[in-house]
XYZ file of C-alpha atoms in Angstrom:
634
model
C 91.731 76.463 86.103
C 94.172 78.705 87.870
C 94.659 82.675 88.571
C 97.344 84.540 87.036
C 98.817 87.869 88.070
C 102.284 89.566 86.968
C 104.488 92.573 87.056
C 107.282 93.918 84.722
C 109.335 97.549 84.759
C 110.822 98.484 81.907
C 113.081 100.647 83.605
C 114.975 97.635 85.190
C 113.483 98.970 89.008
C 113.141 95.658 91.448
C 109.471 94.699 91.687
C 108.316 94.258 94.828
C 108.015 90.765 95.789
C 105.689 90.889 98.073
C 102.996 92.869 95.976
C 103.409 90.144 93.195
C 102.736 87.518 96.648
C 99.657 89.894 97.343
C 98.313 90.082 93.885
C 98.660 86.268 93.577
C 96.728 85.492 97.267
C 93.581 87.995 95.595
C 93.170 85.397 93.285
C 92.913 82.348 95.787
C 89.570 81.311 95.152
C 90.819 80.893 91.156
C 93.067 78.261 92.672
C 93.301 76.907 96.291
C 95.505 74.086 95.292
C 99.002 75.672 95.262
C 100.419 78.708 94.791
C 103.673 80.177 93.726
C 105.847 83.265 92.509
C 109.160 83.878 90.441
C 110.655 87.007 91.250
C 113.875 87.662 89.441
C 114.738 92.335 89.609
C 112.340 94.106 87.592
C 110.036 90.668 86.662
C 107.589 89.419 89.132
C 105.126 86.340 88.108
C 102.266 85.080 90.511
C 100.053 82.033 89.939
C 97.505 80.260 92.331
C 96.612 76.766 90.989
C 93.156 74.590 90.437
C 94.719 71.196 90.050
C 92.404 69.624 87.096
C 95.183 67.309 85.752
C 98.591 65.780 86.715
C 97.678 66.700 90.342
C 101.405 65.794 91.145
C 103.674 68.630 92.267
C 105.279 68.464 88.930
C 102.347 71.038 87.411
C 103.202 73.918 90.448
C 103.939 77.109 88.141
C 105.648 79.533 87.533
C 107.165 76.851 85.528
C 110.196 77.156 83.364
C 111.764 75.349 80.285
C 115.016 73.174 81.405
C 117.232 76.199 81.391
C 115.238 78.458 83.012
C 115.174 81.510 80.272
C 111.663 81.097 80.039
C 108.846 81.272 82.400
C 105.203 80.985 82.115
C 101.888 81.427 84.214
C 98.835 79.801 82.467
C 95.020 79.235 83.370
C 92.698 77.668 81.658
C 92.773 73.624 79.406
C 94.442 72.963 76.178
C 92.660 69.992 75.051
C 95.296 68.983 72.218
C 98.126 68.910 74.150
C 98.580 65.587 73.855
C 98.948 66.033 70.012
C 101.464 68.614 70.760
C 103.246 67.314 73.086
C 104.414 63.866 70.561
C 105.480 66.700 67.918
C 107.486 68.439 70.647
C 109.629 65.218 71.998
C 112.813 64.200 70.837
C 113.227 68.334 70.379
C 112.356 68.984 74.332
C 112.797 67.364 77.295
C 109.265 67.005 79.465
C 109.744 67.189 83.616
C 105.016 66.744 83.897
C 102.086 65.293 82.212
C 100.897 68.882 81.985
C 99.528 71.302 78.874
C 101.728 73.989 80.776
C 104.530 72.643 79.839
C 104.175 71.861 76.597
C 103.180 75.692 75.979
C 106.498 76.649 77.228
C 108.110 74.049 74.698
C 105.758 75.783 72.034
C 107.002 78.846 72.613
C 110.784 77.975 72.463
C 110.083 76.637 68.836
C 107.140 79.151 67.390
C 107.854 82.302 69.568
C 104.639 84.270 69.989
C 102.921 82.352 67.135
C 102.762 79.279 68.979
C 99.607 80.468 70.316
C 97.969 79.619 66.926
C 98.465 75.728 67.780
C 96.463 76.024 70.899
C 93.184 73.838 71.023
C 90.921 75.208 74.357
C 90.457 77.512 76.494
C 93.378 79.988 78.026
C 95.337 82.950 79.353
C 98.824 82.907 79.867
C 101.967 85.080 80.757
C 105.685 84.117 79.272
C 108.261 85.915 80.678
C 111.372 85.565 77.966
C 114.263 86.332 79.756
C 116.631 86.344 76.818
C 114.403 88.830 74.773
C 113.540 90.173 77.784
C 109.737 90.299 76.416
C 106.771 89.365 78.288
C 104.018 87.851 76.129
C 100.069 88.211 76.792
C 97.997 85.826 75.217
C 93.841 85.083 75.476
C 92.274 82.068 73.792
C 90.214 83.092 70.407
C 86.365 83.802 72.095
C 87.653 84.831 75.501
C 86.548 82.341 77.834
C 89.729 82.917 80.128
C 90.140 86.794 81.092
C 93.259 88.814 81.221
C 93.392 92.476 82.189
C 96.786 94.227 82.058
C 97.764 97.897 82.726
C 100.624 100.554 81.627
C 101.711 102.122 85.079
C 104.524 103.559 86.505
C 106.822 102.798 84.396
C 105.953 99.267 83.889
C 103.176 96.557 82.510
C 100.527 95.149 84.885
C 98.507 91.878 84.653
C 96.137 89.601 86.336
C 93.491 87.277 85.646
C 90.950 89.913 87.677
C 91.016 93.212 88.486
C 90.903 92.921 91.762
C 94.802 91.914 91.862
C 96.060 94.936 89.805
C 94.198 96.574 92.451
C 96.741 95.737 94.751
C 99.527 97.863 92.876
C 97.260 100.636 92.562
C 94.387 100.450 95.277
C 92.933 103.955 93.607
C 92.712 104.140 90.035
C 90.302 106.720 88.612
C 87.288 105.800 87.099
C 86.294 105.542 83.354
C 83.606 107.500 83.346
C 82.572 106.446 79.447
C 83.102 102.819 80.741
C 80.066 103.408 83.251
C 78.538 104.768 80.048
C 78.247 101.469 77.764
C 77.880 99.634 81.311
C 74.401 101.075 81.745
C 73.174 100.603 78.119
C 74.435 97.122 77.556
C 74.554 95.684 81.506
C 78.653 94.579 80.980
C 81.630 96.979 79.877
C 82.589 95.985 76.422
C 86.346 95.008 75.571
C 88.858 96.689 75.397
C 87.663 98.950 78.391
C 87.216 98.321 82.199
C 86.178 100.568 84.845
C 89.106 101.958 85.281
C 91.376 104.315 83.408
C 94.422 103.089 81.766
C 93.456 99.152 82.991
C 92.389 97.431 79.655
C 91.095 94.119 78.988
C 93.086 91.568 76.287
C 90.447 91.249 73.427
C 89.356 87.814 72.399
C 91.860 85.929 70.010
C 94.548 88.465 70.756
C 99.119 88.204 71.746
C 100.237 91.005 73.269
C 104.339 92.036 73.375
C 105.903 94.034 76.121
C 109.260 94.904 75.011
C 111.407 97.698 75.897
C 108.661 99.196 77.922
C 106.673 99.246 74.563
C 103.176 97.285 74.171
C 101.909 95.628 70.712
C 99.033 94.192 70.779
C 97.595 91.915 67.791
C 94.644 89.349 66.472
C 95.873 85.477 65.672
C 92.611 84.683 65.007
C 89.248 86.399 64.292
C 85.653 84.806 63.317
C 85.235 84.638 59.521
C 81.329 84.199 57.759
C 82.226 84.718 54.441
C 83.802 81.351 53.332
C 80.797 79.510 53.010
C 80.165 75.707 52.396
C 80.234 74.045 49.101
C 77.186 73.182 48.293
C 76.941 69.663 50.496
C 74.018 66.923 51.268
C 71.886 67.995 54.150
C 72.512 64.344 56.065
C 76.469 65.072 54.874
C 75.854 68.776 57.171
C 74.519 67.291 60.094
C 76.935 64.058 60.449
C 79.502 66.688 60.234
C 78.349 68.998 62.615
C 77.344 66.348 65.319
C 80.684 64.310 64.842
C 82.819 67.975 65.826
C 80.363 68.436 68.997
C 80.828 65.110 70.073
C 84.707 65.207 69.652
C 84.452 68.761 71.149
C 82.306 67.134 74.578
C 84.834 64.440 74.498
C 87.895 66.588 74.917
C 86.097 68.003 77.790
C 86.016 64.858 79.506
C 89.325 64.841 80.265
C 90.167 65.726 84.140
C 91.811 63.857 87.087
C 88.887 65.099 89.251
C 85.222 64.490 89.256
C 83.037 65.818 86.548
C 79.441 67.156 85.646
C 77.259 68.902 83.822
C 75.295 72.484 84.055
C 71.373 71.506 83.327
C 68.850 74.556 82.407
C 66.859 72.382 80.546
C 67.095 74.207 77.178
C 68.680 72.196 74.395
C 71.915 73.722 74.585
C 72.795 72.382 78.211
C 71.075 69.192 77.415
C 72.780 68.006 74.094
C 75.975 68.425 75.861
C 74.700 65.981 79.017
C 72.919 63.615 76.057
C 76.388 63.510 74.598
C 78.300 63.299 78.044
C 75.906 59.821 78.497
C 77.327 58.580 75.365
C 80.668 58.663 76.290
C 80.764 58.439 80.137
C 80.690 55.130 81.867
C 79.750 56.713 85.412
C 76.362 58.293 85.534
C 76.909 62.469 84.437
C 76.573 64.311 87.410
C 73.942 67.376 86.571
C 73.337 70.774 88.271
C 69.890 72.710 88.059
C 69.037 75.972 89.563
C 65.176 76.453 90.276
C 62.582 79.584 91.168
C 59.387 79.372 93.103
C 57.773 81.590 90.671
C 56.476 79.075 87.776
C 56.517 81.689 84.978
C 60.486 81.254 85.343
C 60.866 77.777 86.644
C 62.653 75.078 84.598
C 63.574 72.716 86.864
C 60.394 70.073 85.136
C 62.430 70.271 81.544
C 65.676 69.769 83.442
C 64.377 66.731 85.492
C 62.573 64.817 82.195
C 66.508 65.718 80.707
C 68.085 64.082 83.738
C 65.567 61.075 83.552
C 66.132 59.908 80.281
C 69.860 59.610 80.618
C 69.821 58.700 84.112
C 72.518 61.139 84.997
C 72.872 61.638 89.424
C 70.693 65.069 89.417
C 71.068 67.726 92.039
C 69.081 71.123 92.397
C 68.765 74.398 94.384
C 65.413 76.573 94.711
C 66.827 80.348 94.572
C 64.375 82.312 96.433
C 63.208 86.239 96.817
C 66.252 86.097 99.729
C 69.350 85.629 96.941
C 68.948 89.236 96.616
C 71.304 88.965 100.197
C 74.332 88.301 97.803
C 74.394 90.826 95.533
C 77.456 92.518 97.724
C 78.892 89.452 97.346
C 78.554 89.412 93.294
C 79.564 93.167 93.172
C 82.929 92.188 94.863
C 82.886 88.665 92.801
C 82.611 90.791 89.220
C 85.044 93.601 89.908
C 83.631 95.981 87.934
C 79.912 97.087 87.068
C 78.240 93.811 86.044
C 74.075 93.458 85.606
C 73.351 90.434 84.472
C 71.044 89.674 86.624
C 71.441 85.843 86.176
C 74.936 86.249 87.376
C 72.523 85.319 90.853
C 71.591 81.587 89.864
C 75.139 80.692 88.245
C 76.521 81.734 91.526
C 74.399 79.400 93.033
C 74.110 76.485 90.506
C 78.125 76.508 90.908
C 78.332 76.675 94.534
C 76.022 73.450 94.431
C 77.962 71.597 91.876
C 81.667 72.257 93.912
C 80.550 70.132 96.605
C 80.155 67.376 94.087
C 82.738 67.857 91.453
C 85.244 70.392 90.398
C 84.867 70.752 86.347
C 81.702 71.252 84.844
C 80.325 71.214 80.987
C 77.950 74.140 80.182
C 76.039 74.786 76.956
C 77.759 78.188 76.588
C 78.024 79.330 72.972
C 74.772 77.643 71.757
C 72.726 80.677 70.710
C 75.749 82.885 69.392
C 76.787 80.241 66.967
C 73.873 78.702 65.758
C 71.165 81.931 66.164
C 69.454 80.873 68.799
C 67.664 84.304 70.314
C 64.374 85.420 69.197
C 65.629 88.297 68.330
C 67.297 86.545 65.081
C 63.803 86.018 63.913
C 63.060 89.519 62.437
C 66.207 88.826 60.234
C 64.151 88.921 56.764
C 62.270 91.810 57.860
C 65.098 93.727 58.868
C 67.138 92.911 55.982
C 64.552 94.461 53.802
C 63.957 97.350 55.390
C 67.870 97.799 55.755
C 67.760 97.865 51.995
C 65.240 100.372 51.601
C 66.662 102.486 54.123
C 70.345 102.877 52.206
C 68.475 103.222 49.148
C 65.644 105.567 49.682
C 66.557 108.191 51.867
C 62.615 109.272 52.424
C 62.321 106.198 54.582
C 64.713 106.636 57.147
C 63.647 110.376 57.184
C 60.188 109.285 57.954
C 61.568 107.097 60.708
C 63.199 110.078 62.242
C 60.094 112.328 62.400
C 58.107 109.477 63.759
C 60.900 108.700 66.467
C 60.786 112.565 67.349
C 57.352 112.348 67.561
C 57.192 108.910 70.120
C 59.400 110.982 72.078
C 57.311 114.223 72.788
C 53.907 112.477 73.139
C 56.314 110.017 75.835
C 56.356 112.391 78.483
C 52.291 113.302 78.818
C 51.208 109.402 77.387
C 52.254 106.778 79.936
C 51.005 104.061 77.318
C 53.255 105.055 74.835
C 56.213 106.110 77.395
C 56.572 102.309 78.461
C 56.983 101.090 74.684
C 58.587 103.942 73.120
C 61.728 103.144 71.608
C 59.868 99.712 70.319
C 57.054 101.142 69.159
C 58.088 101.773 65.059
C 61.111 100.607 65.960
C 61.356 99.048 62.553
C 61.333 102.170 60.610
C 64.971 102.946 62.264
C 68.374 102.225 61.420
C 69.638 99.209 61.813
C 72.331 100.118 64.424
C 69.536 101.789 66.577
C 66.905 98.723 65.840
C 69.607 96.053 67.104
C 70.361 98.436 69.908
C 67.685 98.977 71.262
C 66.478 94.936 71.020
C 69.687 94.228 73.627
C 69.893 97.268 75.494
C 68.832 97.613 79.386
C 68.997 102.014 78.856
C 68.847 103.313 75.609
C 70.781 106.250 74.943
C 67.794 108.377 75.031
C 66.562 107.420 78.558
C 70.240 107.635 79.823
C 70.028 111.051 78.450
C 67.132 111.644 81.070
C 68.974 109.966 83.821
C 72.316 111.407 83.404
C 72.922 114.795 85.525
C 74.630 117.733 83.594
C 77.475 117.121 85.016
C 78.221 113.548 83.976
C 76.211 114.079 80.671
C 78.973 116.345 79.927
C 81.955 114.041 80.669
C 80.433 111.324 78.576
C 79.476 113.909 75.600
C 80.958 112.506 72.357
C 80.788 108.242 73.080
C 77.274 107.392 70.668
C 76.553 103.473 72.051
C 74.756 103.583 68.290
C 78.320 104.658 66.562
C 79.837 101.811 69.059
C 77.253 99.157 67.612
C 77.668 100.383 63.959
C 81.296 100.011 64.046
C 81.383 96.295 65.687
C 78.790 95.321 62.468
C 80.978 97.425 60.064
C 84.308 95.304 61.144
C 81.861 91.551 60.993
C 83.186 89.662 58.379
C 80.400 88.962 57.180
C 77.960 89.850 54.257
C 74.296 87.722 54.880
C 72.657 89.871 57.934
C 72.012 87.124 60.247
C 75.826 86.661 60.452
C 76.478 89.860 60.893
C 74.007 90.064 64.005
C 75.802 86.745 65.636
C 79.396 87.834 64.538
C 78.619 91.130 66.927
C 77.178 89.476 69.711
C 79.953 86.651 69.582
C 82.435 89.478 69.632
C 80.754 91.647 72.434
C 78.079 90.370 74.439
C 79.604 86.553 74.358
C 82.877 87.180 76.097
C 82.195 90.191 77.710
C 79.045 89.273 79.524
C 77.696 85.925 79.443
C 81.583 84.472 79.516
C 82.553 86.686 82.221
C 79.205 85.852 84.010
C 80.441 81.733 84.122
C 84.214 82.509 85.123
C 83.312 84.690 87.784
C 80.914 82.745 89.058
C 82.524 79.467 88.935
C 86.067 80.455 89.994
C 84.753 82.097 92.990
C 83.894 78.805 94.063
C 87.133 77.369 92.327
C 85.038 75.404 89.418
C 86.237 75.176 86.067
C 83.924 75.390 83.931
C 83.972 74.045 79.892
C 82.074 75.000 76.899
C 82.058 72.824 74.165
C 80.290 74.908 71.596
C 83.127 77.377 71.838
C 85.396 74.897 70.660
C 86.876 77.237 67.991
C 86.783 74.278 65.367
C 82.720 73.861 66.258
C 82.095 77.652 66.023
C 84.402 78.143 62.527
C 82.033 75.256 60.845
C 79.008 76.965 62.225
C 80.199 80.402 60.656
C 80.556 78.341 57.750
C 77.211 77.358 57.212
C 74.588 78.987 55.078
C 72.317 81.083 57.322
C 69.234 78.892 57.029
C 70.625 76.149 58.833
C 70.893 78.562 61.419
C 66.901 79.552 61.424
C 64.777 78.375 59.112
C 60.649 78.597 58.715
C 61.226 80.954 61.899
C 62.405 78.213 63.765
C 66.041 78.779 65.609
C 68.924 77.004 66.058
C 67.604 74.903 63.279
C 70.649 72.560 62.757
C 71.286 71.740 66.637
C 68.029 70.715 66.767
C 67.824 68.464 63.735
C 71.040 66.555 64.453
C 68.842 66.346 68.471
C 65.991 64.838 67.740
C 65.442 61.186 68.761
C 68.260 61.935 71.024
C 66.397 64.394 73.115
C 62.620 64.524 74.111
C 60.799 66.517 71.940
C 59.168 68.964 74.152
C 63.147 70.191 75.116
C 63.727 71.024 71.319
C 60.105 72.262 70.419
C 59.527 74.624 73.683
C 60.075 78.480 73.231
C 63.592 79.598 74.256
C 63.964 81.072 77.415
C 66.765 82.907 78.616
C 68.288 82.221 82.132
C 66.148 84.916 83.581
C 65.695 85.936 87.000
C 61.870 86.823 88.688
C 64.233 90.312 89.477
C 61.136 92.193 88.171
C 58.420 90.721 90.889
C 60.906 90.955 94.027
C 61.668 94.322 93.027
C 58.017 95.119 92.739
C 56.959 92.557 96.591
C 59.483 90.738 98.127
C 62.938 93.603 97.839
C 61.104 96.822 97.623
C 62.207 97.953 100.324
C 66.166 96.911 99.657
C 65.743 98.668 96.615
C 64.687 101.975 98.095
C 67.333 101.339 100.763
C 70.137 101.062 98.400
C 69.068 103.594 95.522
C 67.716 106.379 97.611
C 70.167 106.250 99.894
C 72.471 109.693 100.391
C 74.908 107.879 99.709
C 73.879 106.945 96.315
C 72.033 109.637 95.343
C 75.153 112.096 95.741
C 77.516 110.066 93.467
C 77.091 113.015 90.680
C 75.828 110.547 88.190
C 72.535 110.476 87.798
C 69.518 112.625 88.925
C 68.414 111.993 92.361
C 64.148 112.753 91.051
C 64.763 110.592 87.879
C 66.297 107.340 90.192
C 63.264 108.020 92.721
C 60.282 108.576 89.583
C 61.913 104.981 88.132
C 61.169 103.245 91.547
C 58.095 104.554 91.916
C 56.437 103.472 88.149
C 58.427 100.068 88.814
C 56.983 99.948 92.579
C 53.646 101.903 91.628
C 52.340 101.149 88.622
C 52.623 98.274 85.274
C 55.251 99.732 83.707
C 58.716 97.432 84.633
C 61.859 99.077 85.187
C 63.096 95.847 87.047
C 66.651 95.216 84.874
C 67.404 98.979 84.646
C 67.104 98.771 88.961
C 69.482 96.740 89.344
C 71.881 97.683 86.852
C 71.686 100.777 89.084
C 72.072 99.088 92.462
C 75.155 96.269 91.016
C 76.691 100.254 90.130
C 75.947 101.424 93.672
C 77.129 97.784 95.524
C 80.227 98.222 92.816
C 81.001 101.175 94.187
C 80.325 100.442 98.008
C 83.010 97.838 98.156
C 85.598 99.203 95.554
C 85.768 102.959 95.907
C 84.341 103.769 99.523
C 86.535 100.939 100.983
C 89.623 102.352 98.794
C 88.409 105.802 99.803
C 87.895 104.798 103.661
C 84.755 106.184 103.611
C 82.435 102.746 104.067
C-alpha cells in the first residue's frame, strides 16, 4: 500500500518541484519504504511506497513504460495481475514482478478503459505525456481514496487531504459538508471539508485534458439481474468457493501476514478460511474493553482456539480518549466514528507483527447483516400504503408535529422522539433517522442563525431519497444495502480502516469487497440475505460446522465503543474542557446554551447524547489542528 500525490497546470506553468517533494513526504506513514518524484514543466508526480511485493528496487515509482511517455503512481493490490500480465507479454516488455507495471502496460493497450480489467483494490495517477492527459482512477467500492482539486489553473491530487494541503495550506470551508458530517458522522462522496477539493467516487476514471475534467462510472452495483432459479446446496458451494478464492488472493504478500479478529462471523470466516489455506499458524489481532457490556475479546479467543491461529490482544481503556488529537489529524477532515479509536489501536498492535492484514470489511453491506434490515417487511408495507393512500402519510405528519411540541415540556418523550411512530413516516426519513447521529430536526436546534442560514436549502432527507432513487434495485432490502454500500461503506467504515491502518503503514484487505463476491451477492434473491428474521442468512449457512455455533447464533454487535459511560465518569471533564471551551463555543456554528444543555442531560441525567459529543469534539479537535494551526492562532 503506498501514498500518492500529484500536480498538473494546464497552462504549461513549471510546477514546483519541491511542493510535489512536500506533498509526497505528508504521506510518509502511507509508505516508509521508498519514495520518489517525476517532475517534468507543468507535471509533477509524488509517491511514497509500502513494499508488499517484489520488495526489489525494481517496484520504486513513479514508474514509466520503456519509453518513458507514460508515467504512473499507484496504491493499493491488483490481485489478477498475474493473469494480466501473461496476456500482456510478447506485446510489452516487463523491467519487475510488480502489478504497477503491468497497469502501465494496460493502459498503453486499453487507454482509460483498462481500468475495467482490474481485480483488487486501488488508486492510481497516469500521466500520458503524448495526450498530455492525466488519468484518475479509484477501484469499484472505494477501498483506496483519492481526493483531487481544480486550483489555480491546474488539477490537484493526493491520496489524503492533508497533501493538497500543502499547495493550498488555507482552503475555505464547506460549510454544507459540516452539514451531512453531523447527521451521518462522515462527509459523503463527492464532498470534503473543503471547497472546491472533491473526493473520486467509488468505481469512477477521471480525464484531465486541456485543463478540462471528465469524470465517469466503469462500474456501478447492479440488484436487478437476479439468479435463475438454482438448488440451495448449488447457492452456497458457489458462494463459499468465490470467498475462498477471494481470501486466497489475499494471501499473496512478500511480508508477514494476519488477520483482524472481532469475533463476529465476518472477521472469523475470513481467519477459518485463512487456516485452510495457510501452512503457518494465521496471525490474529483483537481489540478488548474493560467494560463487559462491550467486550468481545471471549468470542475472539474461542475463534482463535479452534484454528490455533498465534493470537495477540490490546485492552483499550477510559485513557484512549488521549488520542483523539491524534485521530483528528489521522482523518483529515470531520470524522465520528467513534470506533475509529480501537482500529487505531488493533492496527498499531498488529504492525509490530506483520504488515498486511485480512479484515471482514464488507460483510454486513453485502449480505444484510445490520438489525436494522430486519424491519424490511414492515417497512415495505407501509411504503406501499404510504404512495398509495395519501391519508397515511398525512397522519404521520400530524403525529410527527405533535412528538415535536410535547418534546420540549416531556423529557420521556424528548429522548425517543424521532423513533417514537417512526414507522408512520416516509421512508427516506424512517431510514434516516435509523443511521443518523443528529437528525435534521435536532441540528435545527443546535445550529445558530447564522450557520442555519448558510446551510438553508441542503435536506439530508432529499440527500437520502436521491441515493435510493439512483439504487438499481427494485426488492427494498436491496435498495437499503445498495445505499449504504454506496455511502456509508466507502465513506465511513472504509475510510475508518485506511486511515487507521496506513497511519501505522498496514495494508489492510477485505475479501468480501472482492467486486466478483459482492456482484453474486447482489445477485441473490433477498431471502438469502435475511430470512425468518435471521441476518446474513447465507454466510452463516455456508459457516456452520466450520465455525462454533455460539459465533454465528450470537446477536450482532457493532464495533462499538463504551464512548457513552466515559463521557458520562471517566472523560467528563475532557468533554467540558473541549466543548465549553471559548474557543469552541465562538466558532459561529452552533449555540453555545444548546452544546452546554446536551452535556448536562448526557452528564446529568439518563438520557445519552454520548455519539452526538463526540461528533462535536472530533469537529472541534478537526478544527484545532487544521484551521487554528493554518490560521496561527493555536
Amino acid at each position: 500500500m503506498c501514498g500518492i500525490a500529484g500536480q498538473v497546470n494546464a497552462d504549461r506553468r513549471p510546477v514546483d518541484g519541491e511542493v510535489v517533494a512536500r506533498m509526497g513526504e505528508r504521506l510518509r506513514h502511507r509508505g516508509p519504504d521508498d519514495h520518489g518524484i517525476y517532475v517534468n514543466g507543468h507535471v509533477g508526480l509524488a509517491h511514497r511506497r509500502l513494499s508488499i511485493l517484489d520488495l526489489s528496487p525494481a517496484g520504486h515509482q513513479p514508474m514509466s513504460n520503456e519509453d518513458g511517455t507514460i508515467w504512473i503512481v499507484f496504491n493499493g493490490e491488483i490481485y489478477n495481475y498475474r493473469e494480466l500480465r501473461d496476456g500482456l507479454q510478447g506485446r510489452h516488455t516487463f523491467r519487475s514482478r510488480t502489478d504497477t507495471e503491468v497497469i502501465i502496460h494496460l493502459y498503453e493497450d486499453y487507454g482509460p478503459e483498462c481500468v475495467s480489467r482490474l481485480r483488487g483494490m486501488f488508486a492510481f495517477a497516469i500521466w500520458d505525456t503524448r495526450a498530455q492527459r492525466l488519468v484518475l482512477a479509484r477501484d469499484r467500492l472505494g477501498k483506496k481514496p483519492l481526493f483531487y482539486g481544480l486550483q489555480n489553473g491546474g488539477l490537484t491530487f493526493a491520496s489524503e487531504l492533508k497533501a493538497l494541503l500543502v499547495a493550498d495550506d488555507r482552503p475555505e470551508i464547506n460549510p454544507v459538508a459540516l452539514h451531512y458530517y453531523l447527521i451521518y458522522q462522515y462527509i459523503p462522496a463527492p464532498l470534503t471539508i473543503y471547497r472546491g477539493i472533491r473526493k473520486l467516487s467509488p468505481g469512477h476514471v477521471l480525464v484531465y485534458e486541456q485543463g478540462k475534467v471528465s469524470e465517469s462510472a466503469y462500474w456501478s452495483l447492479r440488484f436487478t439481474e437476479k439468479q435463475a432459479k438454482l438448488p440451495d446446496i448449488e447457492i452456497q458451494e458457489r458462494f463459499l468457493a468465490l470467498l475462498r478464492e477471494s481470501v486466497q488472493l489475499r494471501l499473496a504478500s512478500d511480508v508477514p501476514l494476519g488477520a483482524f479478529l472481532s469475533g463476529g462471523v465476518d472477521s472469523s470466516a475470513v481467519v477459518a478460511l485463512m487456516s485452510q489455506s495457510m501452512t503457518q499458524p494465521v496471525q490474529t489481532f483483537s481489540i478488548g474493553f474493560e467494560e463487559e457490556s462491550h467486550n468481545e475479546l471471549p468470542y475472539a479467543r474461542m475463534v482463535a482456539e479452534r484454528f490455533g491461529t498465534d493470537h495477540h490482544e490490546f485492552i483499550v481503556k477510559p485513557s484512549a480518549v488521549d488520542i483523539l488529537p491524534t485521530l483528528a489529524w489521522v482523518y483529515d477532515e470531520p470524522y465520528a466514528d467513534s470506533s475509529a479509536i480501537p482500529t487505531y489501536y488493533v492496527s498499531e498492535l498488529s504492525r509490530k507483527v506483520v504488515t498486511v492484514v485480512l479484515s471482514g470489511d464488507g460483510g454486513d453491506e453485502i449480505l444484510g447483516g445490520y438489525p436494522r434490515y430486519r424491519f424490511n417487511p414492515l417497512d415495505r408495507l407501509l411504503d406501499t400504503l404510504m404512495r398509495s393512500h395519501r391519508w397515511v402519510g398525512t397522519a404521520g405528519d400530524r403525529l410527527r408535529a405533535l412528538i415535536k411540541r410535547l418534546s420540549s415540556d416531556l423529557p420521556i418523550i424528548r429522548g425517543f422522539r424521532y423513533r417514537l411512530l417512526a414507522s408512520l413516516w416516509p421512508l427516506r426519513e424512517r431510514y434516516l433517522h435509523r443511521i443518523c447521529y443528529f437528525t435534521p430536526e435536532e441540528v435545527e436546534e443546535l445550529y445558530s442563525p447564522e450557520f442555519k442560514e448558510m446551510v438553508r436549502g441542503h435536506d439530508a432527507y432529499d440527500l437520502i431519497e436521491q441515493w435510493m432513487e439512483d439504487a438499481e434495485a427494485v426488492e427494498f432490502l436491496d435498495r437499503l444495502l445498495s445505499v449504504d454500500t454506496r455511502t456509508y461503506l466507502p465513506d465511513d467504515l472504509l475510510v475508518k480502516v485506511d486511515r487507521a491502518t496506513m497511519a501505522h503503514g498496514l495494508e489492510a484487505r477485505s475479501p468480501f469487497l472482492d467486486h466478483h463476491v459482492v456482484e453474486f451477492a447482489a445477485c441473490l434473491p433477498v431471502e438469502w440475505k435475511i430470512r425468518g428474521g435471521q441476518n446474513k442468512y447465507l454466510l452463516k449457512q455456508v459457516m456452520r460446522g466450520m465455525l462454533p455455533n455460539q459465533i454465528l447464533d450470537r446477536p450482532k454487535r457493532g464495533f462499538a465503543v463504551p464512548i457513552d459511560r466515559w463521557f458520562r465518569h471517566d472523560c467528563r471533564d475532557f468533554v467540558r474542557e473541549i466543548l465549553l471551551s471559548p474557543r469552541c463555543l465562538s466558532r459561529g456554528y452552533f449555540r453555545p446554551e444548546q452544546v452546554r444543555a446536551m452535556i448536562d442531560r448526557h452528564q446529568e441525567t439518563d438520557e445519552n447524547f454520548g455519539s452526538r459529543l463526540y461528533s462535536l469534539m472530533m469537529l472541534e479537535l478537526w478544527h484545532r489542528e487544521y484551521v487554528d494551526q493554518a490560521a496561527g492562532t493555536t
